[in-house]
Coordinates of C-alpha atoms in Angstrom, one line a residue:
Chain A
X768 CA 151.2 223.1 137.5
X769 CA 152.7 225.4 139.4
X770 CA 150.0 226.3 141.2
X771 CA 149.7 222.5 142.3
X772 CA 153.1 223.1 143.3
X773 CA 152.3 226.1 145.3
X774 CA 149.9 224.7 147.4
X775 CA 152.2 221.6 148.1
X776 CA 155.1 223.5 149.1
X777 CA 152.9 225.7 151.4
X778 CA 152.0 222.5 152.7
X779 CA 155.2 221.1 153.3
X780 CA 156.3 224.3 155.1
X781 CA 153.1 224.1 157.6
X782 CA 154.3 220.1 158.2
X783 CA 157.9 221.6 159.5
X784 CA 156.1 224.1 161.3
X785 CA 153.6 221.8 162.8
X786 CA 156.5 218.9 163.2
X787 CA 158.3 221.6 165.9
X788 CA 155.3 221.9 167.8
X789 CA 154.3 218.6 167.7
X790 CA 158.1 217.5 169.0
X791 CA 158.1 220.4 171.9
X792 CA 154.2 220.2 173.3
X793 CA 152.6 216.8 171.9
X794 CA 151.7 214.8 175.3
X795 CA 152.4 211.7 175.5
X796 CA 150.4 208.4 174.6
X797 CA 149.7 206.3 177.7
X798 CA 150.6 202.7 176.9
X799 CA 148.4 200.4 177.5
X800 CA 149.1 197.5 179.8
X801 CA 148.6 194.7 178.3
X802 CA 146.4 192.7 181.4
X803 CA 148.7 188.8 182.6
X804 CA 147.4 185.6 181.0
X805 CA 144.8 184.0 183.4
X806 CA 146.4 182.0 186.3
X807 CA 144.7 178.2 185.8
X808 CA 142.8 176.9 189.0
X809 CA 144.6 174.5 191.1
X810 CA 144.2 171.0 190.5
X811 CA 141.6 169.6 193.1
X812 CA 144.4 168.1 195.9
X813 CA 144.5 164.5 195.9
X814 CA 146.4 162.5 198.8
X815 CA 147.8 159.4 198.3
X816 CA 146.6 157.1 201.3
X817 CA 149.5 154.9 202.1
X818 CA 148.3 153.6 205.2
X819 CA 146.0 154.6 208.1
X820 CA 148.1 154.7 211.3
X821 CA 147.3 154.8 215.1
X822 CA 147.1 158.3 216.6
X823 CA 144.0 159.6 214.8
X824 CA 142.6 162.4 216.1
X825 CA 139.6 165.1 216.1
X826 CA 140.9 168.2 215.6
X827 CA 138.7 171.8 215.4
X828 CA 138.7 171.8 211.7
X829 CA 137.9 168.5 211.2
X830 CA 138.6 164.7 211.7
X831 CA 142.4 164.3 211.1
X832 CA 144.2 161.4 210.7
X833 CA 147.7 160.6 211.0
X834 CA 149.0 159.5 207.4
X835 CA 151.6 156.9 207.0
X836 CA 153.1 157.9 204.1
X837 CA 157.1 157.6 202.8
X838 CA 159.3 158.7 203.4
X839 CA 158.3 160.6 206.8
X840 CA 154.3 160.5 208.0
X841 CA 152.7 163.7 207.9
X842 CA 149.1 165.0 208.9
X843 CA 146.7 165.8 206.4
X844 CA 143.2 166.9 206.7
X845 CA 140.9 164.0 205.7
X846 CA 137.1 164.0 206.0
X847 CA 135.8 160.5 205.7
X848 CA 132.1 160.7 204.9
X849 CA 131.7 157.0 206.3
X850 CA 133.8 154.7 208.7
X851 CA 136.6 152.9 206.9
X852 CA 138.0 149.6 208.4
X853 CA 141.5 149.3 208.6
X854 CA 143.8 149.3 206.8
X855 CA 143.4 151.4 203.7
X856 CA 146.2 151.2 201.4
X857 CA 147.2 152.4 198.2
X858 CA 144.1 154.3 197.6
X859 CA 143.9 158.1 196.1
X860 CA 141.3 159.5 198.4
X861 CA 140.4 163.2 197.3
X862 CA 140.1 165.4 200.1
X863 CA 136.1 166.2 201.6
X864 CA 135.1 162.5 199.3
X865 CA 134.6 159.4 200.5
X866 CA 137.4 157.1 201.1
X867 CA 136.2 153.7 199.7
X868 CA 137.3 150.7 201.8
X869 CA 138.9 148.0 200.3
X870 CA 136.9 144.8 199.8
X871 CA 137.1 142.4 202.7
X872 CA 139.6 139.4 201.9
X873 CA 138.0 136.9 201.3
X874 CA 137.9 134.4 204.5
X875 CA 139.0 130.7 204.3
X876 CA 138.0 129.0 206.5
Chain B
X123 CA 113.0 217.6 144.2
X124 CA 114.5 221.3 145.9
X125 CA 113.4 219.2 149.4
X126 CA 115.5 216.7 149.0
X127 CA 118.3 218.7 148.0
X128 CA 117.8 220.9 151.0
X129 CA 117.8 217.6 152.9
X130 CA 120.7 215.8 151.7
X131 CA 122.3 219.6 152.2
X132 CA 121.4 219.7 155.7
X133 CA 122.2 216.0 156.6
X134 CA 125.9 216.9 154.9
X135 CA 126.5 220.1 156.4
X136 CA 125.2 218.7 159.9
X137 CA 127.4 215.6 160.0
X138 CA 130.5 217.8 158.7
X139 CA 129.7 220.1 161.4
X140 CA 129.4 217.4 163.4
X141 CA 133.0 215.8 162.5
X142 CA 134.4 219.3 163.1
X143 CA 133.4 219.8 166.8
X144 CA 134.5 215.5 167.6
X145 CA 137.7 216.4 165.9
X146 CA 138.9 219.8 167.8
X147 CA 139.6 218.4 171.0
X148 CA 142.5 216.9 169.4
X149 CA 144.1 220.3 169.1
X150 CA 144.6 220.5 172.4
X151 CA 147.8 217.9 171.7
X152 CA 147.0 215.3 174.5
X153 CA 147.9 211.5 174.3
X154 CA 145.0 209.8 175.9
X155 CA 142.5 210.0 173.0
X156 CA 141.5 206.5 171.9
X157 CA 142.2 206.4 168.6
X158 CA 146.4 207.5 169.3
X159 CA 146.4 205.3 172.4
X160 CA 145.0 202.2 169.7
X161 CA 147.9 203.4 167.6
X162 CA 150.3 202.6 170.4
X163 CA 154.3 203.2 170.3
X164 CA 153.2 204.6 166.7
X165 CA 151.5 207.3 168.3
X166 CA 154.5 208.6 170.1
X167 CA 156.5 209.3 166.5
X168 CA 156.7 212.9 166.0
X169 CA 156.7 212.5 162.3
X170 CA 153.4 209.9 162.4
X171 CA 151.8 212.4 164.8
X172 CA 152.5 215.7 163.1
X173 CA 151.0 214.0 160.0
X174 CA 147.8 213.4 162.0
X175 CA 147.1 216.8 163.1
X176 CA 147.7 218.1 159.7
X177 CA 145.4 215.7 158.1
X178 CA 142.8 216.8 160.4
X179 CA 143.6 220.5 159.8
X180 CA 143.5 220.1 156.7
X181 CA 140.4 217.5 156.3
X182 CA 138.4 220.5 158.6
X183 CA 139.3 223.0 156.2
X184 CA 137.9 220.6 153.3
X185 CA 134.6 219.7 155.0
X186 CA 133.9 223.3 156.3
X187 CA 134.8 224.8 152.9
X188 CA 133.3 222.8 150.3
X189 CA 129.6 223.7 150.6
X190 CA 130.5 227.3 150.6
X191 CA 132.9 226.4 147.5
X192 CA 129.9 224.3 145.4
X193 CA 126.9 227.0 146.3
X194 CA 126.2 229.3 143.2
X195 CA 125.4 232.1 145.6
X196 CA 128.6 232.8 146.9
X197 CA 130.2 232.3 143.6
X198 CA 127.5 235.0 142.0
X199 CA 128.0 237.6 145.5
X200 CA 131.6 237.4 145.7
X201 CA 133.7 235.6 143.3
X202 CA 137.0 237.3 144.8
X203 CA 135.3 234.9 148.2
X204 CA 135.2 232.0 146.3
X205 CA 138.5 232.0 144.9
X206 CA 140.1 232.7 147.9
X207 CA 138.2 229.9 149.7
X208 CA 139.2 227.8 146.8
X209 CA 143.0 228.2 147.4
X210 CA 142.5 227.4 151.0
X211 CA 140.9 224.4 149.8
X212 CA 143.8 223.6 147.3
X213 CA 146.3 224.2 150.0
X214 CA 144.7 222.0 152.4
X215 CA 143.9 219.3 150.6
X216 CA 147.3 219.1 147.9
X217 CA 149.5 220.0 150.5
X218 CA 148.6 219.1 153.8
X219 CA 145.4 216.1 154.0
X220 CA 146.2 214.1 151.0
X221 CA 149.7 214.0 151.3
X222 CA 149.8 212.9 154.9
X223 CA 146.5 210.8 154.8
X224 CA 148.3 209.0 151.6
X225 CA 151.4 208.5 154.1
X226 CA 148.9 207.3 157.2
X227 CA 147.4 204.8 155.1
X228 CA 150.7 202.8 155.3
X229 CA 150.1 202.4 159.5
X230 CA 145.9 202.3 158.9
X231 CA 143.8 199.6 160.6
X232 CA 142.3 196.9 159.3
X233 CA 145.8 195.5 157.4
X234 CA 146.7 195.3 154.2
X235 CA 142.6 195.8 152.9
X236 CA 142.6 198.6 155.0
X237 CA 145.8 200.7 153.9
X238 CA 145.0 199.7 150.3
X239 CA 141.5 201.3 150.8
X240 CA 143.0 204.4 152.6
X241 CA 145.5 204.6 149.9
X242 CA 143.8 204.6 146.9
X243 CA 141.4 207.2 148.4
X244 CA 144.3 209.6 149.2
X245 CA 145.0 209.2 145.8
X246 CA 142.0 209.9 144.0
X247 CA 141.5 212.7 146.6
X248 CA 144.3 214.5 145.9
X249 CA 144.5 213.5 141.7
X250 CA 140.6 215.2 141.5
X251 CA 141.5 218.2 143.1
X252 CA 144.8 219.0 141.3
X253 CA 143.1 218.3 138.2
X254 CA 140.1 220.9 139.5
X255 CA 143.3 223.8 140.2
X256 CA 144.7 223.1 136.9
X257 CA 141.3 224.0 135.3
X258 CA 140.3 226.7 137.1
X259 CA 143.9 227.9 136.4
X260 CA 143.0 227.1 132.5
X261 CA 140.0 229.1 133.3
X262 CA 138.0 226.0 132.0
X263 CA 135.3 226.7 134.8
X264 CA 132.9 224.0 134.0
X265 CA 135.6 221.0 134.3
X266 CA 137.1 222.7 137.2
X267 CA 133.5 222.8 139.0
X268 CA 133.0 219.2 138.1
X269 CA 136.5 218.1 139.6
X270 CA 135.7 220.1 142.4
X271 CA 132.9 218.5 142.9
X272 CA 134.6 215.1 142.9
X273 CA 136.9 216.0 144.9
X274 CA 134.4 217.3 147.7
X275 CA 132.8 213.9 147.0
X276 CA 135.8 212.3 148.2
X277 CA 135.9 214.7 151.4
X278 CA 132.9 213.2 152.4
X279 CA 134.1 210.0 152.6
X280 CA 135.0 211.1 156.1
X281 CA 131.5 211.3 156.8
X282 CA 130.1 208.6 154.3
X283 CA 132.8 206.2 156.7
X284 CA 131.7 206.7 160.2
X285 CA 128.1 206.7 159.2
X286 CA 128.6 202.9 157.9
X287 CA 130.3 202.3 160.9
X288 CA 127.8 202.8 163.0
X289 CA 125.4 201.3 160.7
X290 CA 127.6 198.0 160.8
X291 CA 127.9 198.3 164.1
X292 CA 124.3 197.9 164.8
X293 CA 123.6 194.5 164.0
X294 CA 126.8 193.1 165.6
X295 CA 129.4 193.4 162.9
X296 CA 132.7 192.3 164.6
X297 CA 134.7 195.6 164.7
X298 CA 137.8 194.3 162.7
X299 CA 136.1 193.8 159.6
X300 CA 133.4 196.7 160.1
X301 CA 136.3 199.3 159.9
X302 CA 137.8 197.3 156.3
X303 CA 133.8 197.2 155.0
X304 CA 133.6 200.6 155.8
X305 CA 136.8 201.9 154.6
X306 CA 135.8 200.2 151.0
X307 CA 132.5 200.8 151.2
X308 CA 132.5 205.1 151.8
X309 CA 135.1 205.1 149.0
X310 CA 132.7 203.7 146.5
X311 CA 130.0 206.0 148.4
X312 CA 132.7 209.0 147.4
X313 CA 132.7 207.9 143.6
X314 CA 128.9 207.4 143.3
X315 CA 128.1 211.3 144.9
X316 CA 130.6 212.8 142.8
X317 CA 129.9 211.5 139.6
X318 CA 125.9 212.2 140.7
X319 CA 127.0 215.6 141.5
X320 CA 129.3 216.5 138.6
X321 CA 126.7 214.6 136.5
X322 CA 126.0 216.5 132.8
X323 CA 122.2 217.4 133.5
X324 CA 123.4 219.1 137.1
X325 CA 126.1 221.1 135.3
X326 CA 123.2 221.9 132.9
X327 CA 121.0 222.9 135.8
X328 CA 123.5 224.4 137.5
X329 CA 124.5 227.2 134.6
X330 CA 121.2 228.0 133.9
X331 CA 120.5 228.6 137.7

């Protein structure tokens, strides 16, 4: 038993030893960064065609036309794939698809 | 027979060695090693990371000891040699690897499985190898050498552990439960080798040699 004690308390003495070193020359850990959560894609833009309005023009990227939309027009990019009559309203018309034309009214003659 | 003795020697002392020249370059006290950067802000407690360079003192001492402890022929050239060694090997594993590898069980991988594996291990580790001392002390040499030989058994585990990593690791074992298999897994590895080696018929063998 004492023996078994012997060894323990030798032990113990090299853990205080080793603790002072260990406090005085250890280096530090690096941390580790953790890496930020995945931004989502954008959702694919979508513009709400209020109204096609006089004033449509070409510009270099592109066909642009002049947007009627509340409450102040603005421009925005459209490419129209095929010719759409006037007027188109109230459609959503995603941008580089085709803008479907409403169906004619039907005439009375 | 005596070849694969000589084998399973070899393989042992080989992976020890092995263990001994991965483990040194912890000495040199950096942070950036990484199983301490794993550990995170754990890592950076002095009394968690004085605990780990003891355990590995101590564990080298263990693995580079033992076969010089269990081999007859030192024992028969210099038994002065072999009982010096032998305290070395008390000290280092009763007072400095099983204490602190029973207190880094509590912050081991793999959870609650995992500490309860390291735990137990400690235990058993440190319980052989007291009960070895106190029968050498007794001057009961035949108990002590089978204790001893237990013990050494469970010194392996070391060894017996990252070898069943690897082997788990092979055919796609996720990692999580790889290290909990092998934690369990080398432990009952440790028990099986020292009860083969401290088996009747080897101590038999092993007088009359």
């Amino acid at each position: 038993m004492k023996t078994i004690l012997f060894s323990v308390a030798l032990g113990a003495l090299f853990f205080a030893g080793s603790l002072e070193i260990v406090a005085s020359r250890a280096k530090p850990v690096p941390r580790v960064v953790e890496a930020p959560p995945p931004v989502p894609a954008p959702e694919p833009e979508f513009v709400e065609v209020l109204e096609l309005v006089e004033g449509s023009q070409f510009s270099r990227r592109g066909p642009t036309y002049a947007l009627k939309k509340k409450p102040a027009a603005k421009r925005i990019p459209v490419v129209l794939l095929e010719e759409v009559e006037y007027p188109v309203t109230s459609r959503y018309v995603p941008l580089g698809r085709r803008a479907v034309p409403p169906p004619p009214p039907a005439r009375i003659d | 027979m005596r070849l694969a003795r000589w084998t399973w020697w070899a393989s042992i002392v080989a992976f020890s060695g092995l263990i001994l020249v991965n483990s040194w370059p912890y000495f040199s006290l950096r942070g950036n090693f990484g199983f301490l950067v794993e550990k995170g802000e754990l890592a950076s407690e002095v009394p968690w990371r004085t605990a780990f360079y003891v355990h590995i003192a101590g564990g080298m001492a263990c693995l580079a000891a033992g076969p010089l402890l269990l081999w007859n022929g030192l024992l028969r050239f210099s038994p002065r040699l072999h009982r010096w060694l032998g305290r070395g090997y008390a000290v280092a594993v009763l007072g400095c690897a099983g204490p602190t590898g029973i207190y880094m069980a509590f912050h081991a991988k793999g959870g609650v499985p995992g500490a309860i594996g390291f735990f137990v291990l400690g235990l058993l580790w440190w319980g052989e190898t007291a009960l070895g001392v106190r029968e050498a002390v007794a001057r009961r040499f035949a108990a002590h050498r089978r204790w001893m030989q237990r013990s050494y058994a469970m010194a392996l585990s070391a060894v017996f552990f990252r070898v069943i990593q690897l082997a788990l690791h092979a055919p796609g074992v996720p990692a999580e439960a790889n290290y909990v298999i092998s934690i369990w897994l080398s432990l009952a590895a440790s028990v099986a080798v020292g009860e083969w080696m401290a088996r009747p018929a080897a101590a038999v063998k092993g007088a009359a040699a």
